[in-house]
mmCIF file of C-alpha atoms and ligand atoms in Angstrom:
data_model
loop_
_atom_site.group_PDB
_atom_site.id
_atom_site.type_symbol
_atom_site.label_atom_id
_atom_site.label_comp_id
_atom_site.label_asym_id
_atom_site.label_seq_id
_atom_site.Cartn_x
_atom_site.Cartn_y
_atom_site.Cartn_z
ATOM 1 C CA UNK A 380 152.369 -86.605 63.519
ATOM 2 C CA UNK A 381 149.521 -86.478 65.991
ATOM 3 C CA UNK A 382 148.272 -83.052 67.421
ATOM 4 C CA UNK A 383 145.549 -82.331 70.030
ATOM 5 C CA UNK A 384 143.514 -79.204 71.243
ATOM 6 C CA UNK A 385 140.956 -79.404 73.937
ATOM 7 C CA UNK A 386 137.657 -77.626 73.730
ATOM 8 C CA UNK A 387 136.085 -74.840 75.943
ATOM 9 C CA UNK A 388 133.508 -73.105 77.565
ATOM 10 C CA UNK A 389 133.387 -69.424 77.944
ATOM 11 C CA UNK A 390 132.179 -68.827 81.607
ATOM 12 C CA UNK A 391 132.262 -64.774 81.514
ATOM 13 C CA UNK A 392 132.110 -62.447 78.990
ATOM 14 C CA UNK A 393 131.066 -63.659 75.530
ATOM 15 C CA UNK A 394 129.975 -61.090 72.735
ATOM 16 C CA UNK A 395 131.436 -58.271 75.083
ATOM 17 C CA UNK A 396 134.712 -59.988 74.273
ATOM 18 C CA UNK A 397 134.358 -59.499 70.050
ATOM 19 C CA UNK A 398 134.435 -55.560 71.694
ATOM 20 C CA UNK A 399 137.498 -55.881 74.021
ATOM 21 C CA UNK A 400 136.359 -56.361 77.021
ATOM 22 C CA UNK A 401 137.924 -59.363 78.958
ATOM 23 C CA UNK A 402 136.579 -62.475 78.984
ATOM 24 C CA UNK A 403 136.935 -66.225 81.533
ATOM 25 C CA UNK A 404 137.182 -69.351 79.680
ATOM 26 C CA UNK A 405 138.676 -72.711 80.686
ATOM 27 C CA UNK A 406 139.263 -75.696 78.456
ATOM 28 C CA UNK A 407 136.981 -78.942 79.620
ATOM 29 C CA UNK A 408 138.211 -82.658 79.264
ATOM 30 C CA UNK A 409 136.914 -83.212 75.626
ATOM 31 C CA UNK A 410 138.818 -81.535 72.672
ATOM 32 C CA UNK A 411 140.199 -82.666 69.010
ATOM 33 C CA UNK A 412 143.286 -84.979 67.664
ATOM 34 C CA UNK A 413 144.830 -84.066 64.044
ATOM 35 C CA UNK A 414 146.940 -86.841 62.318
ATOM 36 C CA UNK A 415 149.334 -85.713 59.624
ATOM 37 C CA UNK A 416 151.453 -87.296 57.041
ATOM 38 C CA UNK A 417 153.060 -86.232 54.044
ATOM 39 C CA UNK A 418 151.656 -87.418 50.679
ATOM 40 C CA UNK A 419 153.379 -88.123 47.014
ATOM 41 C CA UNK A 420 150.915 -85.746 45.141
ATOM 42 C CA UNK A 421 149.298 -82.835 45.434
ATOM 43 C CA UNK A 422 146.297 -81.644 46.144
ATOM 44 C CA UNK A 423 146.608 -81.613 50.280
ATOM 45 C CA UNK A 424 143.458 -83.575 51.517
ATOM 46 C CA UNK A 425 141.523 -83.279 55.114
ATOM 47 C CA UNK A 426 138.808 -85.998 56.193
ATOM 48 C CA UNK A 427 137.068 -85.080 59.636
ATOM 49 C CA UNK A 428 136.588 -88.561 60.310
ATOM 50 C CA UNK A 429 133.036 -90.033 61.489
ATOM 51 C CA UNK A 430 131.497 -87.292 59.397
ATOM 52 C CA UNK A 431 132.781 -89.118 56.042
ATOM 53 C CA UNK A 432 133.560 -85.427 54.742
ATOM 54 C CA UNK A 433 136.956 -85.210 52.525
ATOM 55 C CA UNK A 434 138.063 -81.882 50.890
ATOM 56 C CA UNK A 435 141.339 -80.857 48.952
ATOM 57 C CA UNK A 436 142.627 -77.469 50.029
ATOM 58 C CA UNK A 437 141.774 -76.149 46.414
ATOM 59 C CA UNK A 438 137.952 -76.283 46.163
ATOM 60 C CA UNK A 439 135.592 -73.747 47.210
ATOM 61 C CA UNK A 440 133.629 -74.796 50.520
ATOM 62 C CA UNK A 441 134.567 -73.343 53.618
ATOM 63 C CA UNK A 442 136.021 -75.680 54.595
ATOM 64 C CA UNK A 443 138.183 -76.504 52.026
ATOM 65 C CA UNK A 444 139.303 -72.744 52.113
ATOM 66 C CA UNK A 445 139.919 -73.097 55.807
ATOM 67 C CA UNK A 446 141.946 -76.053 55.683
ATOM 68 C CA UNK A 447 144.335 -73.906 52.483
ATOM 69 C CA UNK A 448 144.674 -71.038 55.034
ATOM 70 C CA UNK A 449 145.868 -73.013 57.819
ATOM 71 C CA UNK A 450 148.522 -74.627 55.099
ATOM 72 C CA UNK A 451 149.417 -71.101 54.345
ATOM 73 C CA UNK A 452 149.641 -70.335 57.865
ATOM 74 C CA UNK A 453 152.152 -72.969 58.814
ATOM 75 C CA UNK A 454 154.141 -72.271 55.465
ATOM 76 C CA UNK A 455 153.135 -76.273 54.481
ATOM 77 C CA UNK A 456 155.025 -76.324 51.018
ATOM 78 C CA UNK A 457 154.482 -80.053 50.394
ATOM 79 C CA UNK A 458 151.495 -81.923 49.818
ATOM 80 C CA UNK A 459 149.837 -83.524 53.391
ATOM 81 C CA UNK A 460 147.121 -85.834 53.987
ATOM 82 C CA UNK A 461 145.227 -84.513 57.051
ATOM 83 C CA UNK A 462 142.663 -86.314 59.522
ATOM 84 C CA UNK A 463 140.979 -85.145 62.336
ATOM 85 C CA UNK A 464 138.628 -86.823 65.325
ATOM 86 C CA UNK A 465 136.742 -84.669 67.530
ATOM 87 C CA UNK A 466 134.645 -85.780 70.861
ATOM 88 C CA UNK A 467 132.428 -81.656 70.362
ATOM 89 C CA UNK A 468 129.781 -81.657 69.292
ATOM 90 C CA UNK A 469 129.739 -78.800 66.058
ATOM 91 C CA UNK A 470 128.049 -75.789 66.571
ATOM 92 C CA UNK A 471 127.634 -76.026 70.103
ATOM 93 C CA UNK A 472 129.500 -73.211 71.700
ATOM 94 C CA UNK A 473 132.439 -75.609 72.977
ATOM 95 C CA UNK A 474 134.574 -74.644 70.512
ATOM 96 C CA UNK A 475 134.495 -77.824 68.698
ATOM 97 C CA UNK A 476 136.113 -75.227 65.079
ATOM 98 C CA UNK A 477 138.905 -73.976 66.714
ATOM 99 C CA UNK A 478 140.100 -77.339 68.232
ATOM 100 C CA UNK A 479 139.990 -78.712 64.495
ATOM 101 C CA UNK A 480 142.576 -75.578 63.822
ATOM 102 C CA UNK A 481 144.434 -76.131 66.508
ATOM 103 C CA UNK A 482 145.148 -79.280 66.186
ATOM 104 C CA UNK A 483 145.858 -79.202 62.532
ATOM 105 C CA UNK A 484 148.743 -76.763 63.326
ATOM 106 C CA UNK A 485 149.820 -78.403 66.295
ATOM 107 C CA UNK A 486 150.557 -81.432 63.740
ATOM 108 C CA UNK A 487 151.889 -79.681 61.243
ATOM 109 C CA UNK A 488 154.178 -77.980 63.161
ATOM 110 C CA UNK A 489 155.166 -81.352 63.816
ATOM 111 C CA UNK A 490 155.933 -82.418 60.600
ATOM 112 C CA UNK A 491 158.025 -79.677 59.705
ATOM 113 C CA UNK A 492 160.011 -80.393 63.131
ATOM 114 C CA UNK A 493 159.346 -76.638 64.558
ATOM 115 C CA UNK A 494 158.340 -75.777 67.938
ATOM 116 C CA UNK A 495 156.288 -72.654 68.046
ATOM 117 C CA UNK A 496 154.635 -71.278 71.501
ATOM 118 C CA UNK A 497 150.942 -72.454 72.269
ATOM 119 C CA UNK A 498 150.372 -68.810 71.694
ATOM 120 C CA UNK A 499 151.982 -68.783 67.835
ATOM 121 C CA UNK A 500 150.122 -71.894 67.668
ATOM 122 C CA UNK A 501 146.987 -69.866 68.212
ATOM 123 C CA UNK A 502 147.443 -67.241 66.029
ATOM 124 C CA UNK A 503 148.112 -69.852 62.874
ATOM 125 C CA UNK A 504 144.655 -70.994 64.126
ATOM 126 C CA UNK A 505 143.331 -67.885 63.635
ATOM 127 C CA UNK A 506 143.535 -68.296 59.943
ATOM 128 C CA UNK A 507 140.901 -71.332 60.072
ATOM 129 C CA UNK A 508 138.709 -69.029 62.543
ATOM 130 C CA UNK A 509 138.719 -65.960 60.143
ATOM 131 C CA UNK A 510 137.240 -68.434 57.297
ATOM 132 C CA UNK A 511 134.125 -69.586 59.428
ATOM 133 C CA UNK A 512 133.513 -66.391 61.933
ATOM 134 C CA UNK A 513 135.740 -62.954 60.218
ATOM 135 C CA UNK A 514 135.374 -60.909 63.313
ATOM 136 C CA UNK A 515 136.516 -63.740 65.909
ATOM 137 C CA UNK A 516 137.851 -62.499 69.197
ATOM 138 C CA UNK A 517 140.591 -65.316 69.259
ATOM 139 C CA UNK A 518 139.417 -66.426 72.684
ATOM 140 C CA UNK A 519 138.566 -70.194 70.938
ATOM 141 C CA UNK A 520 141.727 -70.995 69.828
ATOM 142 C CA UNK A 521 143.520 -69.451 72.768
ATOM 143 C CA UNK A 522 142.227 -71.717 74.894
ATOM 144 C CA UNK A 523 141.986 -74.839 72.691
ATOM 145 C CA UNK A 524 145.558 -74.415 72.634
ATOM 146 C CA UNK A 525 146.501 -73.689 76.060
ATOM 147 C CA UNK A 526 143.490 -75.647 78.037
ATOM 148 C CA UNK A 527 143.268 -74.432 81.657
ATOM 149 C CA UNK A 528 141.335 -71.305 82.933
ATOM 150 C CA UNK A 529 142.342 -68.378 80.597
ATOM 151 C CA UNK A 530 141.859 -64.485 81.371
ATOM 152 C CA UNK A 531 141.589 -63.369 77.542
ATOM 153 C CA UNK A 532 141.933 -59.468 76.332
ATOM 154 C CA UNK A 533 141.740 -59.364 72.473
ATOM 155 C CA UNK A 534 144.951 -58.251 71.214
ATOM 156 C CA UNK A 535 146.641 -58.691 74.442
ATOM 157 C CA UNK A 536 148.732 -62.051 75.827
ATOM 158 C CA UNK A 537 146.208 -64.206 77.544
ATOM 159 C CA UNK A 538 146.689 -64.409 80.992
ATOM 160 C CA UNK A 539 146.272 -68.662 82.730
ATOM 161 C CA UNK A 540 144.686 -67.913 86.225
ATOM 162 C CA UNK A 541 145.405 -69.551 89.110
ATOM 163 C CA UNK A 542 142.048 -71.452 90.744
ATOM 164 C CA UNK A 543 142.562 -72.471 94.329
ATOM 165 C CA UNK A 544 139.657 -74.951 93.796
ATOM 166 C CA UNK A 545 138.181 -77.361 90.878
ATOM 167 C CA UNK A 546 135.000 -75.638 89.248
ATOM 168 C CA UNK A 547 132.968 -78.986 88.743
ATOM 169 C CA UNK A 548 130.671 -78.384 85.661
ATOM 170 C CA UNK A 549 127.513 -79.768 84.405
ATOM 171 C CA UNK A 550 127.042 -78.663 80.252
ATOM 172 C CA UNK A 551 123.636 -79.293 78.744
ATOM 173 C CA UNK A 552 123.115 -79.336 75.247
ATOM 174 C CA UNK A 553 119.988 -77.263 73.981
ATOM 175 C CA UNK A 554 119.691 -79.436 71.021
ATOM 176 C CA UNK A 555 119.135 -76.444 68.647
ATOM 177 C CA UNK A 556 122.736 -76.281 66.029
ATOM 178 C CA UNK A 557 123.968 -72.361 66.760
ATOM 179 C CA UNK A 558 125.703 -70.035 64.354
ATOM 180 C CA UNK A 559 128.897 -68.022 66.237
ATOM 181 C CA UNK A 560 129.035 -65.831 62.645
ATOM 182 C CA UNK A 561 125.118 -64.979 62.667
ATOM 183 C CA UNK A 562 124.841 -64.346 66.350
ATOM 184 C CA UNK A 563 128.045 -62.176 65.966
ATOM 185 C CA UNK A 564 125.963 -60.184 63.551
ATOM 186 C CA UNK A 565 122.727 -59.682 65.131
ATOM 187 C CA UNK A 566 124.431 -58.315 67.806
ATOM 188 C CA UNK A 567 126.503 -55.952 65.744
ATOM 189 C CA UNK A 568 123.240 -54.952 64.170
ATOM 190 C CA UNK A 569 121.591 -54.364 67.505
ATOM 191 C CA UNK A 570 124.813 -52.223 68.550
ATOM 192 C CA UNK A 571 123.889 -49.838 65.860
ATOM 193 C CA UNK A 572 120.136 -49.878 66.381
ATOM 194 C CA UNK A 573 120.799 -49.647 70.248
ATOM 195 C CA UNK A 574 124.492 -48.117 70.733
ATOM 196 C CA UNK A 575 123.486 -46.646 73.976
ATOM 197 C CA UNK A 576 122.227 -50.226 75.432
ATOM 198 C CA UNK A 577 124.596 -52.209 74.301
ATOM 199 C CA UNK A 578 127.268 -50.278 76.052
ATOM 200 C CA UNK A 579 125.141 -50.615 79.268
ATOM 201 C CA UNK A 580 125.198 -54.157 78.926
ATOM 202 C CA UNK A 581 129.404 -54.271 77.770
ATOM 203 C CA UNK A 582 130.169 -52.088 80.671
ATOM 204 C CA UNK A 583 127.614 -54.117 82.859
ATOM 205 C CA UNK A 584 129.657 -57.571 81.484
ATOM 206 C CA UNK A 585 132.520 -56.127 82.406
ATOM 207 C CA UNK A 586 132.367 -55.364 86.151
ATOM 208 C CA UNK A 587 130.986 -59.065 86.748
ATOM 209 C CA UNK A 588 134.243 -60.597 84.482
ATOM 210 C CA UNK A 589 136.540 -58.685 86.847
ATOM 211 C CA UNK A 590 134.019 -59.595 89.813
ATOM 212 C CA UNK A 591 134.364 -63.349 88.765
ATOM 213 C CA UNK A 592 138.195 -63.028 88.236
ATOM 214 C CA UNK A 593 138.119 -61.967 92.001
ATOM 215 C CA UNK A 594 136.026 -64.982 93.188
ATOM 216 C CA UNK A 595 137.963 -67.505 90.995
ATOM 217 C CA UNK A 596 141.111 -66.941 92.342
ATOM 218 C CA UNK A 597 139.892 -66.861 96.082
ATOM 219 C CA UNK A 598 137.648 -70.053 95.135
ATOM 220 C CA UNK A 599 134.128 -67.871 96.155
ATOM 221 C CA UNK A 600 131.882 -70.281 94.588
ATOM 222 C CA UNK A 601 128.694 -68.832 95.764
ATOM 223 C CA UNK A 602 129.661 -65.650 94.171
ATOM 224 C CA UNK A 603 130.392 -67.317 90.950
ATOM 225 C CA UNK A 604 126.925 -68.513 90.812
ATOM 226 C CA UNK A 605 125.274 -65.393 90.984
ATOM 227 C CA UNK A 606 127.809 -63.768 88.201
ATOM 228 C CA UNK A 607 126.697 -66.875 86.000
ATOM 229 C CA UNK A 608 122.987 -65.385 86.520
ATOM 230 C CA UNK A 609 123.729 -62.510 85.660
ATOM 231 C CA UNK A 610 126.022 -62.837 82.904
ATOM 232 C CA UNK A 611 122.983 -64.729 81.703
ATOM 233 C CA UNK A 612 120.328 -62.097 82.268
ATOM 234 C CA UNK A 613 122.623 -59.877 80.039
ATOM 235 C CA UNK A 614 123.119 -61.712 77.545
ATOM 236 C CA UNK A 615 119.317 -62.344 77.520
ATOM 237 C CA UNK A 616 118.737 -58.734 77.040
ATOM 238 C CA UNK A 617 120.813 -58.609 74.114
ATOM 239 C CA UNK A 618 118.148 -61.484 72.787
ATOM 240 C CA UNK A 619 120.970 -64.132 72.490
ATOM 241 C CA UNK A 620 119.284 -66.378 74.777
ATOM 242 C CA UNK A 621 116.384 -69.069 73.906
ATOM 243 C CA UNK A 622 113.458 -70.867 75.038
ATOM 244 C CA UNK A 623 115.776 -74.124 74.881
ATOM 245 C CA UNK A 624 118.470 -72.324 77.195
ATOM 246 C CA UNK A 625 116.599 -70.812 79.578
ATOM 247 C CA UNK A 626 114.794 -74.165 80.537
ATOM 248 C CA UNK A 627 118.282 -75.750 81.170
ATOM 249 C CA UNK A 628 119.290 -72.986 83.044
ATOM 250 C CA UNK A 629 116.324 -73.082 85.324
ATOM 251 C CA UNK A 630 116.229 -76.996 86.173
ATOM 252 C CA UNK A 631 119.986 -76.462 86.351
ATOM 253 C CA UNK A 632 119.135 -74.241 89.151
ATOM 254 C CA UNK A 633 116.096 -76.307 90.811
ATOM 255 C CA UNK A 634 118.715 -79.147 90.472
ATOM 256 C CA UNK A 635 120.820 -77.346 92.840
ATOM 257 C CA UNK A 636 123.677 -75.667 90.375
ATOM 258 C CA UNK A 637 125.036 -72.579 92.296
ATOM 259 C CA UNK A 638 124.596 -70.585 88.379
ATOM 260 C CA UNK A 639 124.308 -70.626 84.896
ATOM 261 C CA UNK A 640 124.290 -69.704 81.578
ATOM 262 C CA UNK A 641 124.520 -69.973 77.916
ATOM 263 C CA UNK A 642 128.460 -70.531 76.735
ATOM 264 C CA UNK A 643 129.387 -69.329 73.423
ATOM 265 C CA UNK A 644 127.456 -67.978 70.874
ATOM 266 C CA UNK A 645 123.613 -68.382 72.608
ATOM 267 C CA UNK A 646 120.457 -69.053 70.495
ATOM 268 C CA UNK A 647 121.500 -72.548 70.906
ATOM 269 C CA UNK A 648 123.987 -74.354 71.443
ATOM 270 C CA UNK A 649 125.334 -75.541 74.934
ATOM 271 C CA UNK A 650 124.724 -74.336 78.752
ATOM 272 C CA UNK A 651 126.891 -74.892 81.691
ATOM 273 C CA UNK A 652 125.937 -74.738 84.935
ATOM 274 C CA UNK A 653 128.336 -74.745 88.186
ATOM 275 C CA UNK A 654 128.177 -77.192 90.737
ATOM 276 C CA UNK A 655 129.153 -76.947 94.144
ATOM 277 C CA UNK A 656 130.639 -80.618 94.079
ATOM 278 C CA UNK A 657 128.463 -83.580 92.266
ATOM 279 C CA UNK A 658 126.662 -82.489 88.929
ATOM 280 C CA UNK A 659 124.845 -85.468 88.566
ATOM 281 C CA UNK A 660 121.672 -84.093 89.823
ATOM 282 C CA UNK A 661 121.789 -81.629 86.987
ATOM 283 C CA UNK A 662 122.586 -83.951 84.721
ATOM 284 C CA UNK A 663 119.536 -86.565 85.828
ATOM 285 C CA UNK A 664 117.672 -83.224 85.652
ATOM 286 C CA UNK A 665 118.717 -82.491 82.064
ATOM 287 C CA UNK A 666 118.433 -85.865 80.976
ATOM 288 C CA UNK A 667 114.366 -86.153 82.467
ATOM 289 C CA UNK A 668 113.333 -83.113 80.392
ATOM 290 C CA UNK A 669 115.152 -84.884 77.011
ATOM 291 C CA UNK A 670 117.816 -82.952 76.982
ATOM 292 C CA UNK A 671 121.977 -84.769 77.034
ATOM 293 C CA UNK A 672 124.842 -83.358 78.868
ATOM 294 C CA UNK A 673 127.970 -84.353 80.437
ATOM 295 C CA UNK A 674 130.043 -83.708 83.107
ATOM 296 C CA UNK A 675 133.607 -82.083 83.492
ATOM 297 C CA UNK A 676 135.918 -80.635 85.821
ATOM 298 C CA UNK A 677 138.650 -77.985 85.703
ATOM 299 C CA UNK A 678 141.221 -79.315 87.712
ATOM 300 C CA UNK A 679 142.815 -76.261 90.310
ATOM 301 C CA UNK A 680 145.918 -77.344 89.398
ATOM 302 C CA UNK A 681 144.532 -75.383 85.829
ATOM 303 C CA UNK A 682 145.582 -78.332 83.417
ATOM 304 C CA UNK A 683 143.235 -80.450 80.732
ATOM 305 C CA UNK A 684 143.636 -83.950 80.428
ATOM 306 C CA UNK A 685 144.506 -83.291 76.664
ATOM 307 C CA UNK A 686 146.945 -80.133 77.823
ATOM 308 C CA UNK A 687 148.677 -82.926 80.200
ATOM 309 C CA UNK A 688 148.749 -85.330 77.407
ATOM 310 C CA UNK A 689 150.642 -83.173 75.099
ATOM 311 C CA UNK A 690 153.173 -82.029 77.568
ATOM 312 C CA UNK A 691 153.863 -85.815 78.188
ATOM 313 C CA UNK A 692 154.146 -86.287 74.637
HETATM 314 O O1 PMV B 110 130.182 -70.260 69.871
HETATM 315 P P1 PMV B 110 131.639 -70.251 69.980
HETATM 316 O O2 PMV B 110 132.229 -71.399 70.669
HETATM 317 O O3 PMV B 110 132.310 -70.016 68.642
HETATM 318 O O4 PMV B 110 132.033 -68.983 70.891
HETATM 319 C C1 PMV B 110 131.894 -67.700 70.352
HETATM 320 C C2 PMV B 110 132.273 -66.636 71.336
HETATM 321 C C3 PMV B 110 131.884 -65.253 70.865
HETATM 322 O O5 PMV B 110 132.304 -64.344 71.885
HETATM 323 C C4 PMV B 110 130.388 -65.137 70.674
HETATM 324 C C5 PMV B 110 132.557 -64.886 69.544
HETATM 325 C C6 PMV B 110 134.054 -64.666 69.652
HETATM 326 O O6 PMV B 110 134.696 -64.693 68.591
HETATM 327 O O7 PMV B 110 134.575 -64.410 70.748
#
């Protein structure tokens, strides 16, 4: 049984979102496949192929323990032989964990012949997520499940939006590997050092994610832009940003991107950058100062190539 799960980027609201406050994220055209089989004996095994690591789901790495609580999850009472292939890079803000979870379920779902909502799917996913991060928001596998452009609440149903337009989308790679788990905490540390800051910046965060909401669904790209600034400036205040990131962001700019910003965790890890149509100048921008990228596009009609793939399947 084959399962997929397309990666993200988080446009609005990162960090603020571990706190409840809403966040934008859309899935891009590069995500995960899962293959599962059953298998004569136990232990269950996982291989994430091209990195030549196997595991059983009864050793002691992370991984191992992430892959037994995603077995748990589904209720897997037989022993399975699990692969997966990713195109994310790993610890790069795109999401590239949850898309391993997701996928995993989505196959193993599969194999057991039941047919739970992208949302249940999710939430199984969640399991793997709690391993690696403990205080994720859920907005990672949400949207490596559903793909599109996702209005996400924690603890409420995730909302897809509407875009009248296609956001075209340049993401540079800083280069510099990114911890979601350590970030997490040095912002929860700075929350208690700073409460009264913080909750200048959350409330700050907030007004531009319902500001962008607004100028996604009436396709104000402009306006977009400038929310990516600032979204960025605050989340360089809370000192999640990096020399790395701000120098994409800035030839981004030069380049002629209408905004942008760190996605995901910050310190490292990716950047994207809007573009009014062609990103290719960002890109050749990127590219001169040594750093990679690529380009995607979220299409209005708010599908991912992997989302359409499944629903063919
Ligand atoms: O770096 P990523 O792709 O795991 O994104 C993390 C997003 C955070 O808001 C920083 C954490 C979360 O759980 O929402």
């Amino acid at each position: 049984m084959k399962g997929q799960a397309c990666g993200k980027v988080i446009l609005f609201g990162e960090h603020a979102v571990v706190y409840g406050i809403p966040a934008i994220a859309v899935g891009i055209n590069h995500g995960t496949q899962a293959w599962v089989e059953k298998k004569e004996q136990f232990p269950s095994q996982f291989t994430i192929m091209g990195s030549d690591q196997t595991v059983t789901d009864q050793q002691d790495s992370l991984i191992s323990q992430a892959f037994h609580r995603i077995l748990e999850a589904v209720a897997i009472d037989f022993p399975v032989q699990a692969r997966v292939q990713t195109e994310l890079p790993p610890a790069a803000g795109l999401g590239c964990s949850a898309t391993m979870a997701v996928a995993l379920v989505d196959a193993l779902v599969q194999l057991k012949q039941e047919h739970p909502s992208r949302q249940e799917i999710a939430q199984m996913a969640g399991a793997w997520e709690d391993v690696f991060h403990g205080t994720a928001s859920g907005i990672d596998a949400c949207v490596a499940a559903h793909g599109g452009a996702i209005w996400f609440q924690r603890g409420a149903t995730p909302v897809p939006m509407h875009l009248r337009t296609s956001l075209h989308l340049a993401i540079g790679e800083s280069g510099v590997a990114s911890s979601t788990k350590r970030m997490v905490e040095s912002l929860a540390r700075l929350r208690e050092r700073k409460p009264e800051m913080v909750k200048n910046s959350f409330e700050a965060i907030e007004s531009l994610v319902r500001n962008a909401r607004v100028a996604l669904e009436s396709s104000d790209l402009n306006t977009l832009g400038k929310l990516l600034d600032l979204n960025q400036m605050l989340l360089a205040g809370l000192f999640l940003s990096s020399k790395e990131i701000e120098t994409l962001c800035g030839l981004a700019r030069d380049a002629g991107a209408l905004g942008a910003k760190l996605t995901g965790a910050g310190g490292g890890g990716c950047v994207v950058a809007l573009c009014e149509d062609n990103p290719q100048p960002v890109l050749d921008a990127w590219q001169a100062a040594g750093f990679s990228g690529f380009s995607t596009v979220v299409a209005s009609n708010a599908a991912t190539r992997i989302a359409r793939e499944r629903s063919a399947s």
